[in-house]
PDB file of C-alpha atoms and ligand atoms in Angstrom:
ATOM      1  CA  UNK A  29       0.084  18.768   0.110  1.00  0.00           C
ATOM      2  CA  UNK A  30       0.645  17.949  -3.521  1.00  0.00           C
ATOM      3  CA  UNK A  31      -2.200  16.023  -5.090  1.00  0.00           C
ATOM      4  CA  UNK A  32      -1.740  14.028  -8.265  1.00  0.00           C
ATOM      5  CA  UNK A  33      -3.890  11.678 -10.295  1.00  0.00           C
ATOM      6  CA  UNK A  34      -3.007   8.037 -10.829  1.00  0.00           C
ATOM      7  CA  UNK A  35      -4.615   5.534 -13.136  1.00  0.00           C
ATOM      8  CA  UNK A  36      -8.331   6.184 -13.454  1.00  0.00           C
ATOM      9  CA  UNK A  37      -8.643   7.399  -9.852  1.00  0.00           C
ATOM     10  CA  UNK A  38      -9.202  11.088  -9.367  1.00  0.00           C
ATOM     11  CA  UNK A  39      -7.362  12.517  -6.415  1.00  0.00           C
ATOM     12  CA  UNK A  40     -10.076  13.709  -4.096  1.00  0.00           C
ATOM     13  CA  UNK A  41      -9.353  16.453  -1.616  1.00  0.00           C
ATOM     14  CA  UNK A  42      -8.687  15.209   1.918  1.00  0.00           C
ATOM     15  CA  UNK A  43     -11.951  15.210   3.836  1.00  0.00           C
ATOM     16  CA  UNK A  44     -12.666  16.833   7.155  1.00  0.00           C
ATOM     17  CA  UNK A  45     -13.436  14.501  10.047  1.00  0.00           C
ATOM     18  CA  UNK A  46     -16.927  13.145   9.703  1.00  0.00           C
ATOM     19  CA  UNK A  47     -19.466  14.743  11.957  1.00  0.00           C
ATOM     20  CA  UNK A  48     -22.065  11.999  12.165  1.00  0.00           C
ATOM     21  CA  UNK A  49     -19.854   9.075  12.968  1.00  0.00           C
ATOM     22  CA  UNK A  50     -21.778   5.873  13.055  1.00  0.00           C
ATOM     23  CA  UNK A  51     -19.356   3.569  14.831  1.00  0.00           C
ATOM     24  CA  UNK A  52     -17.784   0.868  12.690  1.00  0.00           C
ATOM     25  CA  UNK A  53     -15.416  -0.534  15.305  1.00  0.00           C
ATOM     26  CA  UNK A  54     -15.568  -0.047  19.049  1.00  0.00           C
ATOM     27  CA  UNK A  55     -12.791  -1.202  21.357  1.00  0.00           C
ATOM     28  CA  UNK A  56     -13.387  -0.884  25.101  1.00  0.00           C
ATOM     29  CA  UNK A  57     -10.825  -1.392  27.855  1.00  0.00           C
ATOM     30  CA  UNK A  58      -8.429  -3.216  25.563  1.00  0.00           C
ATOM     31  CA  UNK A  59      -5.500  -4.892  27.227  1.00  0.00           C
ATOM     32  CA  UNK A  60      -3.109  -7.348  25.645  1.00  0.00           C
ATOM     33  CA  UNK A  61      -0.193  -8.945  27.436  1.00  0.00           C
ATOM     34  CA  UNK A  62       2.518 -11.176  26.054  1.00  0.00           C
ATOM     35  CA  UNK A  63       3.909 -12.729  29.230  1.00  0.00           C
ATOM     36  CA  UNK A  64       5.215  -9.798  31.270  1.00  0.00           C
ATOM     37  CA  UNK A  65       4.940  -7.349  28.350  1.00  0.00           C
ATOM     38  CA  UNK A  66       1.792  -5.237  28.463  1.00  0.00           C
ATOM     39  CA  UNK A  67       1.506  -4.323  24.792  1.00  0.00           C
ATOM     40  CA  UNK A  68      -1.923  -2.737  25.343  1.00  0.00           C
ATOM     41  CA  UNK A  69      -2.606  -1.344  28.784  1.00  0.00           C
ATOM     42  CA  UNK A  70      -6.256  -0.237  28.502  1.00  0.00           C
ATOM     43  CA  UNK A  71      -7.306   1.378  25.222  1.00  0.00           C
ATOM     44  CA  UNK A  72     -10.769   2.742  24.456  1.00  0.00           C
ATOM     45  CA  UNK A  73     -11.255   3.605  20.804  1.00  0.00           C
ATOM     46  CA  UNK A  74     -14.228   4.144  18.506  1.00  0.00           C
ATOM     47  CA  UNK A  75     -13.669   4.250  14.771  1.00  0.00           C
ATOM     48  CA  UNK A  76     -16.491   5.685  12.698  1.00  0.00           C
ATOM     49  CA  UNK A  77     -17.808   4.317   9.442  1.00  0.00           C
ATOM     50  CA  UNK A  78     -15.938   5.750   6.423  1.00  0.00           C
ATOM     51  CA  UNK A  79     -13.386   7.341   8.721  1.00  0.00           C
ATOM     52  CA  UNK A  80      -9.672   7.225   7.888  1.00  0.00           C
ATOM     53  CA  UNK A  81      -7.702   6.953  11.109  1.00  0.00           C
ATOM     54  CA  UNK A  82      -3.919   7.104  11.336  1.00  0.00           C
ATOM     55  CA  UNK A  83      -2.226   5.470  14.302  1.00  0.00           C
ATOM     56  CA  UNK A  84       1.240   6.732  15.208  1.00  0.00           C
ATOM     57  CA  UNK A  85       3.613   6.130  18.093  1.00  0.00           C
ATOM     58  CA  UNK A  86       7.117   4.955  18.921  1.00  0.00           C
ATOM     59  CA  UNK A  87       8.304   1.491  17.941  1.00  0.00           C
ATOM     60  CA  UNK A  88       7.042  -1.065  20.457  1.00  0.00           C
ATOM     61  CA  UNK A  89       4.237   1.198  21.716  1.00  0.00           C
ATOM     62  CA  UNK A  90       1.505  -1.301  20.784  1.00  0.00           C
ATOM     63  CA  UNK A  91       0.292  -0.052  17.383  1.00  0.00           C
ATOM     64  CA  UNK A  92       0.398  -3.397  15.592  1.00  0.00           C
ATOM     65  CA  UNK A  93      -1.083  -5.161  18.602  1.00  0.00           C
ATOM     66  CA  UNK A  94      -3.991  -2.699  18.585  1.00  0.00           C
ATOM     67  CA  UNK A  95      -4.566  -3.332  14.871  1.00  0.00           C
ATOM     68  CA  UNK A  96      -4.446  -7.097  15.413  1.00  0.00           C
ATOM     69  CA  UNK A  97      -6.893  -6.916  18.302  1.00  0.00           C
ATOM     70  CA  UNK A  98      -9.323  -4.591  16.488  1.00  0.00           C
ATOM     71  CA  UNK A  99      -9.296  -6.843  13.428  1.00  0.00           C
ATOM     72  CA  UNK A 100      -9.736 -10.074  15.379  1.00  0.00           C
ATOM     73  CA  UNK A 101      -6.335 -11.487  14.444  1.00  0.00           C
ATOM     74  CA  UNK A 102      -5.530 -11.507  18.177  1.00  0.00           C
ATOM     75  CA  UNK A 103      -7.901 -11.745  21.128  1.00  0.00           C
ATOM     76  CA  UNK A 104      -7.474  -9.135  23.855  1.00  0.00           C
ATOM     77  CA  UNK A 105      -6.420 -10.294  27.311  1.00  0.00           C
ATOM     78  CA  UNK A 106      -9.132  -7.965  28.646  1.00  0.00           C
ATOM     79  CA  UNK A 107     -11.745  -5.756  27.041  1.00  0.00           C
ATOM     80  CA  UNK A 108     -14.065  -6.076  24.060  1.00  0.00           C
ATOM     81  CA  UNK A 109     -14.104  -5.293  20.348  1.00  0.00           C
ATOM     82  CA  UNK A 110     -17.364  -4.858  18.477  1.00  0.00           C
ATOM     83  CA  UNK A 111     -17.745  -4.470  14.729  1.00  0.00           C
ATOM     84  CA  UNK A 112     -21.253  -3.072  14.372  1.00  0.00           C
ATOM     85  CA  UNK A 113     -23.309  -5.666  16.206  1.00  0.00           C
ATOM     86  CA  UNK A 114     -20.651  -8.372  15.833  1.00  0.00           C
ATOM     87  CA  UNK A 115     -18.790  -9.145  19.105  1.00  0.00           C
ATOM     88  CA  UNK A 116     -15.394  -9.735  17.465  1.00  0.00           C
ATOM     89  CA  UNK A 117     -13.536 -10.503  20.686  1.00  0.00           C
ATOM     90  CA  UNK A 118     -15.891 -13.284  21.770  1.00  0.00           C
ATOM     91  CA  UNK A 119     -16.188 -15.071  18.423  1.00  0.00           C
ATOM     92  CA  UNK A 120     -14.529 -18.440  17.990  1.00  0.00           C
ATOM     93  CA  UNK A 121     -11.466 -18.701  15.721  1.00  0.00           C
ATOM     94  CA  UNK A 122     -13.394 -19.953  12.700  1.00  0.00           C
ATOM     95  CA  UNK A 123     -15.991 -17.189  12.944  1.00  0.00           C
ATOM     96  CA  UNK A 124     -13.285 -14.552  13.308  1.00  0.00           C
ATOM     97  CA  UNK A 125     -11.468 -15.903  10.252  1.00  0.00           C
ATOM     98  CA  UNK A 126     -14.690 -15.756   8.289  1.00  0.00           C
ATOM     99  CA  UNK A 127     -15.366 -12.200   9.455  1.00  0.00           C
ATOM    100  CA  UNK A 128     -11.863 -11.119   8.386  1.00  0.00           C
ATOM    101  CA  UNK A 129     -12.252 -12.761   5.004  1.00  0.00           C
ATOM    102  CA  UNK A 130     -15.638 -11.187   4.334  1.00  0.00           C
ATOM    103  CA  UNK A 131     -15.592  -7.778   5.997  1.00  0.00           C
ATOM    104  CA  UNK A 132     -11.960  -6.745   6.430  1.00  0.00           C
ATOM    105  CA  UNK A 133      -9.043  -6.062   4.105  1.00  0.00           C
ATOM    106  CA  UNK A 134      -5.372  -5.975   5.071  1.00  0.00           C
ATOM    107  CA  UNK A 135      -2.294  -4.240   3.686  1.00  0.00           C
ATOM    108  CA  UNK A 136       1.003  -4.880   5.437  1.00  0.00           C
ATOM    109  CA  UNK A 137       4.498  -3.535   4.889  1.00  0.00           C
ATOM    110  CA  UNK A 138       5.406  -6.226   2.389  1.00  0.00           C
ATOM    111  CA  UNK A 139       5.409  -9.926   1.700  1.00  0.00           C
ATOM    112  CA  UNK A 140       1.682 -10.429   2.073  1.00  0.00           C
ATOM    113  CA  UNK A 141       1.083 -11.451  -1.531  1.00  0.00           C
ATOM    114  CA  UNK A 142       1.374 -15.164  -2.280  1.00  0.00           C
ATOM    115  CA  UNK A 143       4.734 -15.386  -4.088  1.00  0.00           C
ATOM    116  CA  UNK A 144       3.743 -18.290  -6.328  1.00  0.00           C
ATOM    117  CA  UNK A 145       0.617 -16.581  -7.654  1.00  0.00           C
ATOM    118  CA  UNK A 146       0.342 -13.917 -10.346  1.00  0.00           C
ATOM    119  CA  UNK A 147      -1.121 -10.491  -9.557  1.00  0.00           C
ATOM    120  CA  UNK A 148      -4.408 -11.548 -11.066  1.00  0.00           C
ATOM    121  CA  UNK A 149      -4.521 -14.753  -9.011  1.00  0.00           C
ATOM    122  CA  UNK A 150      -3.519 -12.938  -5.821  1.00  0.00           C
ATOM    123  CA  UNK A 151      -6.298 -10.377  -6.220  1.00  0.00           C
ATOM    124  CA  UNK A 152      -8.893 -12.974  -7.247  1.00  0.00           C
ATOM    125  CA  UNK A 153      -8.102 -15.093  -4.177  1.00  0.00           C
ATOM    126  CA  UNK A 154     -10.272 -13.292  -1.580  1.00  0.00           C
ATOM    127  CA  UNK A 155     -13.251 -13.526  -3.956  1.00  0.00           C
ATOM    128  CA  UNK A 156     -12.690 -17.229  -4.567  1.00  0.00           C
ATOM    129  CA  UNK A 157     -12.396 -17.821  -0.815  1.00  0.00           C
ATOM    130  CA  UNK A 158     -15.684 -15.934  -0.386  1.00  0.00           C
ATOM    131  CA  UNK A 159     -17.348 -18.360  -2.794  1.00  0.00           C
ATOM    132  CA  UNK A 160     -17.427 -16.380  -6.048  1.00  0.00           C
ATOM    133  CA  UNK A 161     -17.117 -18.193  -9.353  1.00  0.00           C
ATOM    134  CA  UNK A 162     -13.683 -18.205 -10.976  1.00  0.00           C
ATOM    135  CA  UNK A 163     -14.967 -16.208 -13.946  1.00  0.00           C
ATOM    136  CA  UNK A 164     -16.483 -13.453 -11.774  1.00  0.00           C
ATOM    137  CA  UNK A 165     -13.466 -13.378  -9.443  1.00  0.00           C
ATOM    138  CA  UNK A 166     -10.975 -12.996 -12.292  1.00  0.00           C
ATOM    139  CA  UNK A 167     -12.992 -10.308 -14.015  1.00  0.00           C
ATOM    140  CA  UNK A 168     -13.426  -8.242 -10.807  1.00  0.00           C
ATOM    141  CA  UNK A 169      -9.757  -8.719  -9.933  1.00  0.00           C
ATOM    142  CA  UNK A 170      -8.763  -7.423 -13.355  1.00  0.00           C
ATOM    143  CA  UNK A 171     -10.951  -4.335 -12.934  1.00  0.00           C
ATOM    144  CA  UNK A 172      -9.323  -3.524  -9.598  1.00  0.00           C
ATOM    145  CA  UNK A 173      -5.790  -3.979 -10.942  1.00  0.00           C
ATOM    146  CA  UNK A 174      -6.610  -1.656 -13.829  1.00  0.00           C
ATOM    147  CA  UNK A 175      -8.155   0.876 -11.469  1.00  0.00           C
ATOM    148  CA  UNK A 176      -4.975   0.880  -9.386  1.00  0.00           C
ATOM    149  CA  UNK A 177      -2.761   1.439 -12.405  1.00  0.00           C
ATOM    150  CA  UNK A 178      -1.258  -2.064 -12.553  1.00  0.00           C
ATOM    151  CA  UNK A 179      -3.475  -3.495 -15.289  1.00  0.00           C
ATOM    152  CA  UNK A 180      -0.298  -4.291 -17.236  1.00  0.00           C
ATOM    153  CA  UNK A 181       1.054  -6.483 -14.401  1.00  0.00           C
ATOM    154  CA  UNK A 182      -1.655  -9.171 -14.409  1.00  0.00           C
ATOM    155  CA  UNK A 183       0.664 -12.080 -15.151  1.00  0.00           C
ATOM    156  CA  UNK A 184       3.586 -10.937 -12.981  1.00  0.00           C
ATOM    157  CA  UNK A 185       4.439 -12.636  -9.706  1.00  0.00           C
ATOM    158  CA  UNK A 186       5.212 -10.424  -6.674  1.00  0.00           C
ATOM    159  CA  UNK A 187       8.981 -10.928  -7.084  1.00  0.00           C
ATOM    160  CA  UNK A 188       8.831  -9.672 -10.676  1.00  0.00           C
ATOM    161  CA  UNK A 189       7.448  -6.225  -9.839  1.00  0.00           C
ATOM    162  CA  UNK A 190       8.764  -3.097  -8.097  1.00  0.00           C
ATOM    163  CA  UNK A 191       7.825  -2.491  -4.459  1.00  0.00           C
ATOM    164  CA  UNK A 192       5.337   0.201  -5.456  1.00  0.00           C
ATOM    165  CA  UNK A 193       3.671  -2.051  -8.037  1.00  0.00           C
ATOM    166  CA  UNK A 194       3.467  -4.913  -5.537  1.00  0.00           C
ATOM    167  CA  UNK A 195       1.811  -2.604  -2.987  1.00  0.00           C
ATOM    168  CA  UNK A 196      -0.756  -1.509  -5.588  1.00  0.00           C
ATOM    169  CA  UNK A 197      -1.530  -5.175  -6.166  1.00  0.00           C
ATOM    170  CA  UNK A 198      -1.763  -5.667  -2.397  1.00  0.00           C
ATOM    171  CA  UNK A 199      -4.196  -2.732  -2.177  1.00  0.00           C
ATOM    172  CA  UNK A 200      -6.296  -4.234  -4.953  1.00  0.00           C
ATOM    173  CA  UNK A 201      -6.353  -7.495  -3.033  1.00  0.00           C
ATOM    174  CA  UNK A 202      -7.351  -5.711   0.186  1.00  0.00           C
ATOM    175  CA  UNK A 203     -10.258  -3.907  -1.528  1.00  0.00           C
ATOM    176  CA  UNK A 204     -11.507  -6.378  -4.141  1.00  0.00           C
ATOM    177  CA  UNK A 205     -14.181  -7.934  -1.914  1.00  0.00           C
ATOM    178  CA  UNK A 206     -15.530  -4.535  -0.748  1.00  0.00           C
ATOM    179  CA  UNK A 207     -14.486  -4.846   2.884  1.00  0.00           C
ATOM    180  CA  UNK A 208     -16.069  -2.538   5.440  1.00  0.00           C
ATOM    181  CA  UNK A 209     -12.717  -1.877   7.116  1.00  0.00           C
ATOM    182  CA  UNK A 210      -9.205  -1.868   5.685  1.00  0.00           C
ATOM    183  CA  UNK A 211      -6.337  -2.298   8.160  1.00  0.00           C
ATOM    184  CA  UNK A 212      -2.949  -1.113   6.912  1.00  0.00           C
ATOM    185  CA  UNK A 213       0.210  -1.621   8.993  1.00  0.00           C
ATOM    186  CA  UNK A 214       3.022   0.590   7.668  1.00  0.00           C
ATOM    187  CA  UNK A 215       1.996  -0.014   4.035  1.00  0.00           C
ATOM    188  CA  UNK A 216       4.663   2.371   2.766  1.00  0.00           C
ATOM    189  CA  UNK A 217       7.362   1.291   5.224  1.00  0.00           C
ATOM    190  CA  UNK A 218       9.389  -0.567   2.601  1.00  0.00           C
ATOM    191  CA  UNK A 219       9.030   2.073  -0.160  1.00  0.00           C
ATOM    192  CA  UNK A 220      11.027   5.185  -0.972  1.00  0.00           C
ATOM    193  CA  UNK A 221       9.276   8.423  -0.064  1.00  0.00           C
ATOM    194  CA  UNK A 222       7.986   9.332  -3.538  1.00  0.00           C
ATOM    195  CA  UNK A 223       6.623   5.841  -4.193  1.00  0.00           C
ATOM    196  CA  UNK A 224       5.202   5.724  -0.671  1.00  0.00           C
ATOM    197  CA  UNK A 225       3.253   8.903  -1.304  1.00  0.00           C
ATOM    198  CA  UNK A 226       1.921   7.588  -4.609  1.00  0.00           C
ATOM    199  CA  UNK A 227       0.806   4.413  -2.881  1.00  0.00           C
ATOM    200  CA  UNK A 228      -0.866   6.359  -0.047  1.00  0.00           C
ATOM    201  CA  UNK A 229      -2.635   8.632  -2.486  1.00  0.00           C
ATOM    202  CA  UNK A 230      -4.028   5.682  -4.372  1.00  0.00           C
ATOM    203  CA  UNK A 231      -4.880   3.776  -1.171  1.00  0.00           C
ATOM    204  CA  UNK A 232      -6.836   6.639   0.394  1.00  0.00           C
ATOM    205  CA  UNK A 233      -8.594   7.554  -2.877  1.00  0.00           C
ATOM    206  CA  UNK A 234      -9.566   3.943  -3.541  1.00  0.00           C
ATOM    207  CA  UNK A 235     -10.859   3.592  -0.001  1.00  0.00           C
ATOM    208  CA  UNK A 236     -12.932   6.790  -0.245  1.00  0.00           C
ATOM    209  CA  UNK A 237     -14.355   5.531  -3.522  1.00  0.00           C
ATOM    210  CA  UNK A 238     -15.240   2.161  -2.034  1.00  0.00           C
ATOM    211  CA  UNK A 239     -16.701   3.729   1.123  1.00  0.00           C
ATOM    212  CA  UNK A 240     -14.568   1.616   3.454  1.00  0.00           C
ATOM    213  CA  UNK A 241     -13.112   2.654   6.798  1.00  0.00           C
ATOM    214  CA  UNK A 242      -9.310   2.839   7.053  1.00  0.00           C
ATOM    215  CA  UNK A 243      -7.164   2.084  10.085  1.00  0.00           C
ATOM    216  CA  UNK A 244      -3.586   2.954   9.117  1.00  0.00           C
ATOM    217  CA  UNK A 245      -0.385   2.590  11.114  1.00  0.00           C
ATOM    218  CA  UNK A 246       2.521   4.729  10.016  1.00  0.00           C
ATOM    219  CA  UNK A 247       5.589   6.435  11.450  1.00  0.00           C
ATOM    220  CA  UNK A 248       5.519   9.106   8.730  1.00  0.00           C
ATOM    221  CA  UNK A 249       3.429  12.151   9.564  1.00  0.00           C
ATOM    222  CA  UNK A 250       3.163  12.970   5.850  1.00  0.00           C
ATOM    223  CA  UNK A 251       1.594   9.567   5.296  1.00  0.00           C
ATOM    224  CA  UNK A 252      -0.705  10.032   8.294  1.00  0.00           C
ATOM    225  CA  UNK A 253      -1.785  13.384   6.852  1.00  0.00           C
ATOM    226  CA  UNK A 254      -3.811  11.548   4.197  1.00  0.00           C
ATOM    227  CA  UNK A 255      -6.196  10.472   6.977  1.00  0.00           C
ATOM    228  CA  UNK A 256      -8.975  12.366   8.798  1.00  0.00           C
ATOM    229  CA  UNK A 257      -7.892  11.630  12.317  1.00  0.00           C
ATOM    230  CA  UNK A 258      -4.662  10.990  14.215  1.00  0.00           C
ATOM    231  CA  UNK A 259      -4.417   8.672  17.198  1.00  0.00           C
ATOM    232  CA  UNK A 260      -1.117   8.527  19.074  1.00  0.00           C
ATOM    233  CA  UNK A 261      -0.224   5.472  21.111  1.00  0.00           C
ATOM    234  CA  UNK A 262       2.399   5.441  23.850  1.00  0.00           C
ATOM    235  CA  UNK A 263       3.270   2.540  26.127  1.00  0.00           C
ATOM    236  CA  UNK A 264       0.106   0.674  25.191  1.00  0.00           C
ATOM    237  CA  UNK A 265      -2.157   3.625  25.943  1.00  0.00           C
ATOM    238  CA  UNK A 266      -3.979   6.113  23.775  1.00  0.00           C
ATOM    239  CA  UNK A 267      -1.979   9.300  24.204  1.00  0.00           C
ATOM    240  CA  UNK A 268      -3.757  11.765  21.879  1.00  0.00           C
ATOM    241  CA  UNK A 269      -6.748  11.540  19.528  1.00  0.00           C
ATOM    242  CA  UNK A 270      -7.337  14.514  17.257  1.00  0.00           C
ATOM    243  CA  UNK A 271      -8.876  15.463  13.918  1.00  0.00           C
ATOM    244  CA  UNK A 272      -6.083  15.695  11.335  1.00  0.00           C
ATOM    245  CA  UNK A 273      -7.073  19.292  10.552  1.00  0.00           C
ATOM    246  CA  UNK A 274      -5.765  20.230  14.015  1.00  0.00           C
ATOM    247  CA  UNK A 275      -2.453  18.539  13.349  1.00  0.00           C
ATOM    248  CA  UNK A 276      -1.421  19.468   9.804  1.00  0.00           C
ATOM    249  CA  UNK A 277      -2.026  22.492   7.618  1.00  0.00           C
ATOM    250  CA  UNK A 278      -3.889  21.816   4.446  1.00  0.00           C
TER     251      UNK A 278
HETATM  252  P1  ADP B   8       4.488  -1.408  17.487  1.00  0.00           P
HETATM  253  O1  ADP B   8       3.682  -1.945  16.373  1.00  0.00           O
HETATM  254  O2  ADP B   8       3.991  -0.100  18.034  1.00  0.00           O
HETATM  255  O3  ADP B   8       5.945  -1.316  17.153  1.00  0.00           O
HETATM  256  P2  ADP B   8       3.806  -3.888  18.805  1.00  0.00           P
HETATM  257  O4  ADP B   8       2.346  -3.838  18.991  1.00  0.00           O
HETATM  258  O5  ADP B   8       4.326  -4.731  17.709  1.00  0.00           O
HETATM  259  O6  ADP B   8       4.388  -2.413  18.726  1.00  0.00           O
HETATM  260  O7  ADP B   8       4.475  -4.409  20.149  1.00  0.00           O
HETATM  261  C1  ADP B   8       4.167  -3.879  21.440  1.00  0.00           C
HETATM  262  C2  ADP B   8       4.976  -4.637  22.489  1.00  0.00           C
HETATM  263  O8  ADP B   8       4.520  -5.990  22.549  1.00  0.00           O
HETATM  264  C3  ADP B   8       6.460  -4.716  22.189  1.00  0.00           C
HETATM  265  O9  ADP B   8       7.153  -4.686  23.408  1.00  0.00           O
HETATM  266  C4  ADP B   8       6.613  -6.065  21.512  1.00  0.00           C
HETATM  267  O10 ADP B   8       7.888  -6.586  21.699  1.00  0.00           O
HETATM  268  C5  ADP B   8       5.549  -6.894  22.238  1.00  0.00           C
HETATM  269  N1  ADP B   8       4.988  -7.968  21.392  1.00  0.00           N
HETATM  270  C6  ADP B   8       4.223  -7.783  20.291  1.00  0.00           C
HETATM  271  N2  ADP B   8       3.843  -8.966  19.764  1.00  0.00           N
HETATM  272  C7  ADP B   8       4.380  -9.924  20.557  1.00  0.00           C
HETATM  273  C8  ADP B   8       4.340 -11.352  20.566  1.00  0.00           C
HETATM  274  N3  ADP B   8       3.672 -12.027  19.644  1.00  0.00           N
HETATM  275  N4  ADP B   8       5.007 -11.983  21.548  1.00  0.00           N
HETATM  276  C9  ADP B   8       5.684 -11.310  22.498  1.00  0.00           C
HETATM  277  N5  ADP B   8       5.745  -9.964  22.567  1.00  0.00           N
HETATM  278  C10 ADP B   8       5.113  -9.267  21.611  1.00  0.00           C
HETATM  279 MG1   MG B   9       4.231  -2.542  14.417  1.00  0.00          MG
END
């Protein structure tokens, strides 16, 4: 795979799956139904600290639902999710919101930036919501935007940038508060292939640098290849779970 350098981030070689995996997130017996639709039909999954896990599978197979349940956006119908010692799936709404704000970062396909706010304000927001002073939040936000190669877009609103630039801003926003886990749901889905690969390269490098865990949904095996491990979901069940080195040549 071609490796390039962007901004001040050095492209690091893809890592091998970690051997000593201290669990970051543990899902046991996860089921989620929406009426008669069984989006998750009984998933057991352990995601290790610092691991980068790609989740693939056909449309409608339950990938997004799994991400929402693991991150506490949705509660499972059955089963449990634990983040370290935190019982995510039994926390009340307010506690789960607080956990997400403090310990998790999110990158979605598009539209997750606040359209009325500038890049700088969007990236400073998680810090402000976590109680940092405006001065500290703005200065850290600026550092992250520079690190991600969009230091010249501070005053732009999401609608005034290209898709790739907006996703770099979104990545900065997902990482600015040093989350333990970053959840990304098709983060390159709205980008052309070349831009998508740039964005993935910068996302995975920035996450390695920050030491966070990555849970990434994608339908592009080339995008998945940036991760250490590939989990395939079919019909709400875990179909395969393999180290990436067994799946793609490096
Ligand atoms: P994927 O991300 O793999 O495309 P999803 O997790 O979004 O799949 O969806 C899995 C199944 O659950 C699909 O049949 C979808 O229609 C259904 N589903 C997901 N979210 C909802 C919801 N909020 N209400 C009703 N059905 C839903
Ligand atoms: Mg989805």
